[in-house]
XYZ file of C-alpha atoms in Angstrom:
675
model
C -7.435 -3.267 51.914
C -9.547 -4.439 48.991
C -8.632 -7.792 47.485
C -8.271 -6.118 44.050
C -5.725 -3.580 45.294
C -2.007 -4.456 45.475
C -0.814 -4.585 49.093
C 2.575 -3.160 50.094
C 4.484 -4.837 52.931
C 7.799 -3.377 54.101
C 10.182 -6.093 55.322
C 11.700 -4.948 58.612
C 9.628 -1.756 58.802
C 6.877 -1.201 61.299
C 3.397 -0.224 60.132
C 3.762 3.061 61.975
C 6.816 4.021 59.911
C 4.947 3.209 56.726
C 1.876 5.210 57.631
C 3.974 8.114 58.848
C 5.728 8.213 55.486
C 2.448 8.214 53.620
C 1.555 11.404 55.471
C 4.592 13.184 54.047
C 3.940 15.734 51.336
C 5.532 15.585 47.891
C 7.891 18.397 48.903
C 9.243 16.207 51.721
C 10.436 13.441 49.368
C 14.245 13.449 49.332
C 16.080 14.324 46.114
C 17.390 10.752 45.725
C 13.989 9.710 44.431
C 13.059 10.796 40.907
C 9.617 10.200 39.502
C 9.493 7.675 36.687
C 8.887 8.985 33.164
C 5.791 7.321 31.646
C 5.488 6.206 28.046
C 2.250 5.294 26.264
C 1.757 1.920 24.593
C -1.059 0.318 22.587
C -2.060 -3.342 22.461
C -1.959 -5.457 19.323
C -3.636 -8.855 19.335
C -3.077 -11.351 16.522
C -4.421 -14.880 16.936
C -3.058 -16.063 20.290
C -0.283 -13.468 20.448
C -0.658 -10.263 22.442
C 1.985 -7.588 22.174
C 2.307 -4.043 23.430
C 3.899 -1.527 21.095
C 5.106 1.950 22.032
C 3.873 5.156 20.500
C 6.475 7.551 19.159
C 7.877 9.980 21.705
C 5.951 12.821 20.092
C 2.642 10.942 20.305
C 3.394 9.747 23.832
C 4.063 13.313 24.953
C 0.779 14.468 23.360
C -1.106 11.752 25.225
C 0.622 12.566 28.502
C -0.186 16.252 28.179
C -3.830 15.406 27.422
C -4.208 13.034 30.381
C -6.537 15.093 32.555
C -8.665 13.200 35.114
C -12.348 13.275 34.286
C -12.001 15.032 30.914
C -12.859 13.418 27.592
C -9.978 14.265 25.255
C -9.309 12.849 21.775
C -5.717 12.882 20.512
C -4.740 12.107 16.906
C -1.724 9.776 16.694
C 0.248 7.795 14.118
C 0.104 10.452 11.418
C -3.551 11.138 12.347
C -4.560 7.679 11.142
C -5.784 6.833 14.649
C -7.636 8.708 17.379
C -6.990 7.941 21.039
C -9.822 8.549 23.489
C -7.639 9.248 26.487
C -10.257 8.771 29.192
C -11.430 5.448 27.723
C -7.836 4.345 27.050
C -8.937 3.219 23.555
C -7.398 3.747 20.122
C -9.733 3.924 17.087
C -8.812 3.670 13.398
C -9.878 6.621 11.254
C -9.651 5.421 7.649
C -10.581 1.737 7.865
C -12.711 -0.663 9.859
C -10.826 -2.030 12.841
C -11.856 -2.813 16.372
C -10.646 -0.488 19.125
C -7.363 -1.367 20.808
C -6.386 -0.792 24.412
C -4.022 2.053 25.271
C -1.975 2.164 28.449
C 0.161 4.705 30.299
C 3.162 2.521 31.134
C 5.819 2.938 33.811
C 6.623 -0.611 35.019
C 7.319 -3.715 32.897
C 7.911 -7.451 33.389
C 9.350 -10.314 31.348
C 9.716 -14.051 31.935
C 12.596 -16.185 30.694
C 10.541 -17.514 27.790
C 9.148 -14.106 26.832
C 10.734 -12.229 23.949
C 9.716 -8.751 25.043
C 8.768 -6.810 28.140
C 5.078 -6.393 28.878
C 3.655 -3.384 30.735
C 1.807 -3.749 34.012
C -1.731 -2.387 34.313
C -1.781 1.214 35.454
C -3.077 0.466 38.966
C -0.321 -2.068 39.623
C 2.276 0.308 38.164
C 1.049 3.027 40.503
C 1.387 0.723 43.520
C 4.826 -0.386 42.372
C 5.948 3.217 42.053
C 4.691 3.962 45.570
C 6.553 0.950 46.957
C 9.693 1.948 45.078
C 9.468 5.516 46.394
C 9.103 4.270 49.976
C 12.045 1.856 49.629
C 14.323 4.483 48.088
C 13.403 7.184 50.588
C 13.712 4.990 53.693
C 16.501 2.924 52.176
C 14.647 -0.172 53.329
C 14.397 -2.917 50.706
C 13.010 -6.442 50.660
C 9.699 -4.659 50.101
C 6.869 -6.947 49.007
C 3.944 -6.022 46.809
C 1.197 -8.611 46.919
C -0.847 -8.688 43.709
C -4.590 -9.530 43.568
C -3.838 -12.792 41.672
C -1.731 -14.133 44.556
C 1.650 -13.367 43.025
C 4.228 -11.277 44.813
C 6.715 -8.657 43.632
C 9.786 -8.229 45.809
C 12.018 -5.151 45.562
C 15.371 -6.685 46.601
C 17.347 -3.572 45.668
C 17.141 -0.789 43.055
C 18.625 -3.069 40.392
C 16.919 -6.345 41.304
C 13.135 -6.480 41.355
C 11.400 -9.818 40.737
C 7.864 -11.168 40.503
C 7.196 -14.575 42.084
C 4.353 -17.030 41.886
C 4.326 -18.151 45.498
C 3.706 -21.762 46.436
C 5.016 -21.695 50.003
C 6.700 -19.284 52.419
C 9.755 -19.614 54.581
C 9.772 -18.337 58.167
C 11.190 -14.925 57.249
C 8.357 -14.427 54.738
C 10.486 -14.640 51.575
C 9.431 -17.156 48.887
C 11.605 -20.196 48.688
C 13.284 -20.702 45.277
C 12.531 -24.418 45.414
C 8.813 -23.797 45.937
C 8.151 -21.440 43.055
C 8.144 -21.219 39.299
C 10.774 -19.235 37.416
C 10.439 -15.603 38.555
C 9.828 -12.694 36.207
C 12.199 -9.779 35.791
C 10.661 -6.422 36.651
C 11.957 -3.133 35.233
C 11.098 0.472 35.983
C 10.730 2.955 33.133
C 10.835 2.492 29.381
C 14.499 3.488 29.243
C 15.479 0.345 31.167
C 13.922 -2.162 28.778
C 14.916 -3.236 25.282
C 12.219 -1.718 23.109
C 12.479 0.204 19.870
C 10.505 3.408 20.082
C 9.438 4.434 16.579
C 10.430 7.775 15.163
C 7.675 10.308 14.878
C 6.169 11.119 11.500
C 6.450 14.616 10.012
C 3.191 16.530 10.160
C 3.606 17.819 6.604
C 2.149 15.487 3.958
C 3.590 16.024 0.468
C 1.596 13.420 -1.409
C -1.372 11.083 -0.887
C -1.486 7.566 -2.358
C -4.465 5.180 -2.396
C -3.580 1.474 -2.658
C -6.133 -1.013 -4.065
C -5.660 -4.738 -3.382
C -6.101 -7.679 -5.754
C -8.061 -10.910 -5.432
C -8.958 -12.360 -2.059
C -8.906 -10.926 1.466
C -5.186 -11.671 2.059
C -2.380 -9.775 0.364
C 0.725 -11.833 1.127
C 1.891 -15.319 2.085
C 1.365 -14.523 5.762
C -2.332 -13.985 4.979
C -2.203 -10.390 6.140
C -4.853 -7.863 5.212
C -4.425 -4.881 2.916
C -4.242 -2.679 6.026
C -1.202 -4.492 7.423
C 0.560 -4.620 4.061
C 0.044 -0.914 3.427
C 1.368 -0.212 6.932
C 4.564 -2.058 6.002
C 4.832 -0.171 2.709
C 4.383 3.128 4.548
C 7.085 2.193 7.062
C 9.476 1.309 4.230
C 8.844 4.652 2.561
C 9.522 6.484 5.829
C 12.874 4.704 6.187
C 13.791 5.485 2.580
C 12.907 9.158 3.011
C 15.201 9.294 6.039
C 18.084 7.747 4.077
C 17.639 8.997 0.503
C 16.182 12.443 1.218
C 17.928 13.069 4.535
C 19.128 16.626 3.976
C 15.928 17.700 2.204
C 13.968 16.342 5.154
C 16.198 18.162 7.623
C 15.750 21.405 5.662
C 11.983 21.023 5.736
C 11.645 20.490 1.979
C 10.394 16.928 2.393
C 7.630 15.839 4.728
C 6.174 12.407 4.088
C 3.942 10.433 1.740
C 0.691 9.069 3.138
C -0.483 5.651 1.926
C -4.081 4.592 2.584
C -5.607 1.141 1.853
C -8.733 0.678 -0.263
C -10.665 -2.508 0.537
C -13.337 -3.730 -1.908
C -13.338 -7.484 -1.187
C -15.504 -7.261 1.937
C -18.215 -5.317 0.071
C -18.329 -7.867 -2.757
C -18.516 -10.851 -0.396
C -20.739 -9.178 2.188
C -24.411 -9.644 2.925
C -25.436 -6.877 0.510
C -24.641 -8.967 -2.562
C -25.364 -12.425 -1.135
C -22.813 -13.856 -3.570
C -21.048 -16.028 -0.997
C -24.296 -17.676 0.037
C -25.242 -18.326 -3.586
C -21.843 -19.799 -4.407
C -21.833 -21.952 -1.286
C -25.098 -23.625 -2.294
C -23.530 -24.947 -5.508
C -20.063 -25.766 -4.108
C -19.187 -29.449 -3.866
C -18.427 -30.756 -0.357
C -15.136 -32.467 -1.286
C -11.693 -30.832 -0.802
C -13.469 -28.112 1.171
C -10.378 -26.055 2.006
C -9.299 -25.776 -1.613
C -12.823 -24.929 -2.723
C -13.128 -22.291 -0.004
C -9.840 -20.747 -1.138
C -11.032 -20.741 -4.745
C -14.382 -19.177 -3.868
C -12.719 -16.510 -1.745
C -9.946 -15.539 -4.175
C -9.905 -16.817 -7.754
C -13.628 -16.247 -8.295
C -12.997 -12.504 -7.938
C -11.627 -12.587 -11.494
C -14.901 -14.003 -12.788
C -16.946 -11.596 -10.699
C -15.119 -8.679 -12.270
C -16.049 -9.904 -15.745
C -19.713 -10.061 -14.754
C -21.477 -6.740 -15.428
C -23.506 -7.080 -12.223
C -20.614 -7.682 -9.847
C -18.218 -5.537 -11.848
C -20.546 -2.635 -11.059
C -20.363 -3.545 -7.368
C -16.576 -3.662 -7.409
C -15.972 -0.357 -9.226
C -18.655 1.385 -7.149
C -16.943 0.181 -3.980
C -13.462 1.203 -5.099
C -14.565 4.651 -6.255
C -16.721 5.360 -3.196
C -13.976 4.187 -0.823
C -11.347 6.337 -2.542
C -13.608 9.397 -2.603
C -14.642 8.915 1.013
C -11.034 8.514 2.151
C -9.996 11.544 0.095
C -12.707 13.696 1.688
C -11.875 12.474 5.191
C -8.166 13.062 4.644
C -8.797 16.620 3.453
C -10.920 17.269 6.528
C -8.156 16.120 8.857
C -5.382 17.775 6.830
C -6.932 21.065 5.788
C -3.520 22.465 4.887
C -2.788 19.669 2.387
C -2.304 20.971 -1.155
C -0.293 18.118 -2.669
C -1.147 15.741 -5.483
C -2.827 12.332 -5.238
C -1.782 9.051 -6.892
C -3.284 5.564 -7.033
C -1.702 2.103 -6.771
C -3.315 -1.146 -7.839
C -2.011 -4.635 -7.173
C -3.012 -7.556 -9.416
C -6.747 -7.302 -10.159
C -6.793 -3.963 -8.344
C -4.623 -2.500 -11.095
C -7.106 -3.637 -13.759
C -9.968 -2.078 -11.796
C -8.123 1.239 -11.667
C -7.134 0.986 -15.339
C -10.737 0.531 -16.447
C -11.903 3.259 -14.106
C -9.287 5.748 -15.291
C -10.130 5.128 -18.943
C -13.699 6.154 -18.111
C -12.955 9.353 -16.195
C -14.218 12.606 -17.643
C -12.909 16.133 -17.566
C -14.572 19.525 -17.475
C -18.329 19.733 -17.830
C -18.498 16.026 -18.685
C -17.597 15.129 -15.097
C -20.821 16.534 -13.674
C -22.833 13.375 -14.134
C -24.135 10.630 -16.342
C -22.608 8.598 -19.110
C -20.688 10.351 -21.835
C -23.254 11.313 -24.482
C -22.139 12.788 -27.778
C -24.473 15.752 -28.211
C -23.796 17.123 -31.712
C -26.152 19.219 -33.778
C -25.244 17.788 -37.171
C -24.179 14.493 -38.670
C -20.915 16.070 -39.810
C -20.013 17.227 -36.284
C -20.838 13.802 -34.867
C -18.658 11.961 -37.385
C -15.834 14.454 -36.828
C -16.037 13.844 -33.086
C -15.837 10.100 -33.728
C -12.977 10.511 -36.183
C -15.096 9.109 -39.009
C -15.581 12.181 -41.198
C -14.465 10.215 -44.280
C -17.791 8.346 -44.189
C -19.925 11.509 -44.315
C -20.562 11.261 -48.064
C -21.454 7.561 -47.769
C -24.095 8.215 -45.109
C -25.481 11.346 -46.762
C -25.892 9.412 -50.024
C -28.398 7.224 -48.138
C -30.150 10.316 -46.640
C -29.133 9.325 -43.117
C -29.338 11.920 -40.331
C -28.525 11.606 -36.626
C -31.882 10.086 -35.715
C -31.785 7.460 -38.450
C -28.094 6.759 -37.752
C -28.987 5.937 -34.142
C -31.423 3.285 -35.430
C -28.907 1.536 -37.691
C -27.882 -2.056 -37.032
C -24.491 -3.608 -37.692
C -25.740 -5.263 -40.892
C -27.002 -1.938 -42.257
C -23.609 -0.298 -41.833
C -21.814 -3.350 -43.224
C -23.951 -3.167 -46.377
C -22.720 0.407 -46.836
C -19.113 -0.858 -46.961
C -18.102 0.548 -43.571
C -15.337 -1.556 -41.888
C -15.735 -3.224 -38.490
C -13.831 -0.622 -36.429
C -15.857 2.401 -37.576
C -19.060 0.339 -37.315
C -18.350 -0.363 -33.641
C -17.850 3.340 -32.960
C -21.104 4.250 -34.667
C -23.035 1.499 -32.880
C -21.587 2.595 -29.553
C -22.747 6.150 -30.281
C -26.181 4.875 -31.277
C -26.526 2.914 -28.031
C -25.658 5.973 -25.941
C -27.967 8.164 -28.009
C -30.919 5.860 -27.420
C -30.211 5.559 -23.695
C -29.508 9.235 -23.082
C -33.137 10.016 -22.219
C -33.103 7.360 -19.505
C -29.773 7.774 -17.767
C -28.003 10.762 -19.294
C -28.420 12.917 -16.232
C -28.079 10.258 -13.548
C -25.595 11.211 -10.886
C -25.243 9.854 -7.370
C -22.834 11.137 -4.751
C -20.306 8.733 -3.351
C -21.290 9.451 0.245
C -24.853 8.258 -0.421
C -23.881 5.040 -2.247
C -24.716 2.629 0.586
C -26.164 -0.293 -1.403
C -23.801 -2.068 -3.719
C -26.152 -4.685 -5.147
C -28.049 -3.254 -8.117
C -31.674 -4.319 -8.456
C -31.584 -4.120 -12.236
C -29.574 -7.000 -13.690
C -27.676 -6.534 -16.931
C -26.422 -10.086 -17.211
C -28.584 -10.961 -20.218
C -25.717 -10.087 -22.539
C -22.113 -9.185 -21.807
C -21.502 -6.059 -23.833
C -18.089 -4.573 -24.511
C -17.698 -0.878 -25.067
C -15.081 0.142 -27.616
C -13.714 3.622 -27.216
C -11.983 5.674 -29.888
C -8.647 4.129 -28.916
C -10.000 0.594 -29.001
C -9.803 -0.337 -25.297
C -12.850 -2.406 -24.351
C -14.429 -2.978 -20.960
C -17.616 -4.433 -19.575
C -20.342 -1.887 -20.271
C -21.301 -0.474 -16.884
C -21.702 2.957 -15.344
C -18.183 3.857 -14.258
C -18.186 6.256 -11.272
C -16.038 9.377 -11.212
C -13.214 10.129 -8.805
C -13.300 13.380 -6.856
C -9.776 14.298 -8.017
C -7.396 13.867 -10.939
C -4.672 11.329 -10.066
C -1.124 12.422 -10.781
C 0.287 8.919 -11.316
C -1.086 5.401 -11.605
C 1.233 2.625 -10.386
C 0.378 -0.980 -11.287
C 1.994 -3.787 -9.231
C 2.087 -7.311 -10.695
C -0.598 -6.324 -13.161
C -2.539 -8.512 -15.639
C -3.729 -5.445 -17.598
C -1.892 -6.474 -20.781
C -3.378 -9.966 -20.699
C -6.933 -8.723 -20.111
C -6.691 -6.214 -22.933
C -5.503 -8.977 -25.261
C -8.312 -11.303 -24.170
C -10.769 -8.488 -24.844
C -9.583 -8.530 -28.447
C -7.162 -5.611 -28.320
C -3.923 -6.161 -30.224
C -2.531 -2.651 -30.198
C -2.851 0.436 -27.989
C -2.838 3.707 -29.875
C 0.414 5.531 -28.997
C -1.555 8.762 -28.660
C -3.878 7.320 -26.026
C -3.680 8.676 -22.498
C -5.947 8.544 -19.478
C -8.328 11.524 -19.487
C -7.391 12.660 -15.971
C -4.068 10.883 -15.233
C -0.919 11.614 -17.210
C 1.568 9.146 -15.707
C 1.468 5.336 -15.625
C 4.037 2.796 -14.378
C 3.737 -0.973 -14.819
C 5.962 -2.528 -12.128
C 6.487 -6.275 -11.924
C 8.762 -9.034 -10.640
C 10.380 -11.154 -13.385
C 8.941 -14.369 -11.912
C 5.450 -13.030 -11.201
C 3.030 -15.433 -12.977
C 0.206 -12.863 -13.028
C 2.165 -9.892 -14.400
C 2.207 -8.884 -18.078
C 3.887 -6.101 -20.012
C 2.266 -3.050 -21.598
C 4.938 -1.527 -23.877
C 4.853 -4.277 -26.565
C 1.187 -3.387 -27.134
C 2.182 0.197 -27.904
C 5.542 -0.179 -29.660
C 5.237 -3.218 -31.922
C 8.141 -2.564 -34.272
C 10.902 -2.661 -31.638
C 11.619 -5.295 -28.999
C 12.147 -3.141 -25.908
C 13.713 -4.523 -22.764
C 11.948 -3.344 -19.580
C 13.610 -0.749 -17.390
C 15.519 -2.387 -14.526
C 14.584 -0.956 -11.137
C 17.814 -0.249 -9.224
C 18.387 -1.702 -5.782
C 17.493 0.796 -3.074
C 21.073 0.641 -1.782
C 22.500 1.308 -5.228
C 23.966 -0.836 -8.016
C 22.637 -4.188 -9.136
C 22.437 -7.263 -7.011
C 25.743 -9.115 -6.942
C 24.602 -12.177 -8.904
C 23.147 -9.977 -11.673
C 26.360 -7.945 -11.931
C 28.357 -11.178 -12.169
C 26.042 -12.461 -14.893
C 26.365 -9.216 -16.873
C 30.153 -9.227 -16.464
C 30.438 -12.763 -17.807
C 28.179 -11.884 -20.738
C 30.252 -8.806 -21.599
C 33.476 -10.771 -21.264
C 32.317 -13.445 -23.705
C 31.122 -10.804 -26.159
C 34.422 -8.926 -25.910
C 36.414 -12.092 -26.610
C 34.231 -12.879 -29.595
C 34.486 -9.345 -30.947
C 38.275 -9.241 -30.483
C 38.787 -12.446 -32.459
C 36.505 -11.311 -35.274
C 38.035 -7.828 -35.186
C 41.576 -9.187 -35.564
C 40.586 -11.287 -38.577
C 38.740 -8.341 -40.152
C 41.722 -6.015 -39.629
C 44.165 -8.519 -41.187
C 41.969 -8.935 -44.267
C 41.480 -5.177 -44.692
C 45.237 -4.558 -44.528
C 45.644 -6.602 -47.734
C 42.647 -5.251 -49.637
C 42.424 -1.583 -48.590
C 44.160 1.193 -50.573
C 46.321 3.644 -48.603
C 44.656 6.925 -47.575
C 46.219 10.293 -46.876
C 44.412 10.995 -43.573
C 41.404 10.037 -41.547
C 38.304 12.203 -41.934
C 37.935 14.855 -39.244
C 35.935 13.955 -36.154
C 33.892 16.516 -34.268
C 35.088 17.224 -30.756
C 33.362 15.034 -28.214
C 31.976 12.709 -30.886
C 33.317 9.379 -32.097
C 32.052 6.760 -34.487
C 31.821 4.315 -31.590
C 29.559 6.689 -29.697
C 27.424 7.188 -32.775
C 27.184 3.437 -33.336
C 26.295 2.694 -29.723
C 23.779 5.500 -29.383
C 20.313 4.007 -29.356
C 17.592 5.747 -31.322
C 15.144 7.674 -29.190
C 11.979 5.629 -28.838
C 8.703 7.125 -27.703
C 6.515 4.537 -26.000
C 3.204 6.319 -26.377
C 1.553 8.890 -24.156
C 0.308 6.661 -21.327
C 3.312 7.847 -19.316
C 3.912 11.089 -21.162
C 6.270 9.479 -23.676
C 8.430 7.908 -20.957
C 9.027 4.230 -20.299
C 6.160 2.260 -18.737
C 7.431 -1.246 -17.914
C 9.747 -1.499 -14.892
C 11.088 -4.825 -13.624
C 12.404 -5.632 -10.145
C 15.686 -7.466 -9.612
C 15.216 -11.028 -8.446
C 17.013 -12.164 -5.307
C 19.838 -14.738 -5.624
C 17.792 -17.510 -3.987
C 14.872 -16.814 -6.337
C 17.040 -17.305 -9.417
C 17.787 -20.907 -8.403
C 14.145 -22.011 -8.593
C 11.828 -19.505 -10.227
C 8.828 -21.860 -10.031
C 9.176 -22.292 -6.273
C 9.055 -18.531 -5.711
C 6.366 -17.743 -8.307
C 3.524 -17.070 -5.849
C 5.830 -15.207 -3.501
C 6.969 -13.054 -6.433
C 3.381 -11.974 -7.050
C 2.984 -10.903 -3.418
C 6.405 -9.319 -2.881
C 5.546 -5.715 -3.773
C 4.184 -4.705 -0.356
C 7.557 -5.376 1.277
C 9.759 -4.257 -1.619
C 11.914 -1.258 -0.717
C 12.972 -1.019 -4.373
C 9.330 -0.534 -5.385
C 8.758 2.012 -2.623
C 11.825 3.977 -3.714
C 10.619 4.088 -7.327
C 7.325 5.583 -6.133
C 9.112 8.147 -3.968
C 11.452 9.105 -6.796
C 8.534 9.679 -9.193
C 6.659 11.717 -6.572
C 9.552 13.941 -5.515
C 10.995 14.338 -9.004
C 7.732 16.051 -9.900
C 8.247 18.289 -6.854
C 11.765 19.139 -8.043
C 13.481 17.296 -5.159
C 15.992 14.686 -6.424
C 17.437 11.730 -4.551
C 20.617 12.710 -2.742
C 23.734 12.147 -4.818
C 25.259 9.746 -2.295
C 22.211 7.471 -2.578
C 21.725 7.425 -6.364
């Protein structure tokens, strides 16, 4: 036989008996032998670690049914996020850049004493092992040896004991001596005989699509994992929560699943197209190189976003990636008719916030910057909300053309305040530029170059909209859909708006194409800021506490609240007793107490909080939602500060809040037992 082919040797069986058995047909195999059931695995390599993970049973069955010799078949697996080329035994990612991974049809597995999991044999060795096992079972002759091409030997002692040996020497009877070998490996037949968790299959029906945009740097958590890995964890958490909190709705077919897809913009910014890394490296000092490399790769993203040149690169990348993923998803899920939401973490939330404030609806969305095309001065001022200055401008014989030529000093001399002046100047700038770029429109599929040849870094200009939210003046691209909800994780939006000079957000302001907005943060997150105090300035609102996904508050928070209530009750009881004693001396007797409406008491009226509307960013509902800190985090909030900023990807409480918002809009509530 070939040196690369495993060689079967039957201990105590003559070659003639072996060859005569090989001539038997499949129908001649006795009933005591049952063919092993294969299961398909894929390989995952991380640093020096190589692991083999099983497909779900549904995906494994699809691959097995498509395993035809000589035919090139592509099978979609893992919620259609990957394609498996069955003939090549390769798995390819669909929605993100990732090298192909090996796929294997597995029937036999091995594990050493120091290994934590069973590893599958290559398919040719598994086939030879299965042949040897079939011969041993049928002839009831064990001590069968299978010599591997690498010099190791597998011995089938009996159906329950099969070992792999690294042979150093042989005894006379041809069995390896235990004193002359390393520790043998345990060999198992079939996936049902090894300890491996086979994942549950994902429902084919997709109810909602969510795009998740990362923050600064290439890594998204303390384990330096990519946005792809973190979104995979978030998706897995949501699947578990759907199975527990929407169990009956899922069984009835009302609930399918929510698809989460990562949006990566960091690689485009730091790639060869911009050349920014090379430029920064030339001016970086050689000392403390690791710290400087970390700074250049992460913290500088904040400065890049405030540069008009690189801000354009970032928003172009985010928009084109989202639109491309949305188109690809619709192609692969033609039956999908659900809504789409967006999630931004850290700087990613600010990118989405600025982008959503610049989305357009209706005919405005068909290209170019938003140009105010009005026939008369009166219509223009009415559109800007400045109709009270019509008489002032007409007294100076100003029309639209002359208004577009006005400078800030000209308007100031007319007694027009700063806010209206900024609106007029913004209109004038757009009016003058409309002939150059009013009709510019480029499709997202053709946007292959991110570095713009024309630099606009001569002056950083801020564009003030009617609601007073300012951003770097660039050409904001349009999304191919209207997001249902915008979720911000650990977001610095409030801080950036304040730094831009904004003190107050108009309560009537809402995103043009997105009607729901949630600002979710951890109490110890050093990057997160609130939004509601910028809208409601007259009332000090506490953020909404996100409940634990298993119900109730965490134990240490409940204990803290109980102690607080107890101290308040004691204080109120003492003061109440003194007040009652004093009133008994000074109060005149009364005939009867005033009537009280049924179901209403003065205590209820006193405790009832006035209804507060926190603006229209979330349709009048609350915006700020805070996670519950863990007990260990409350002991040292500084120690867990960085971890708190990166905790959202693994937070089941955050995932449940997203699912609740999504399915509440679909009219499917959380099951009563899980509320």
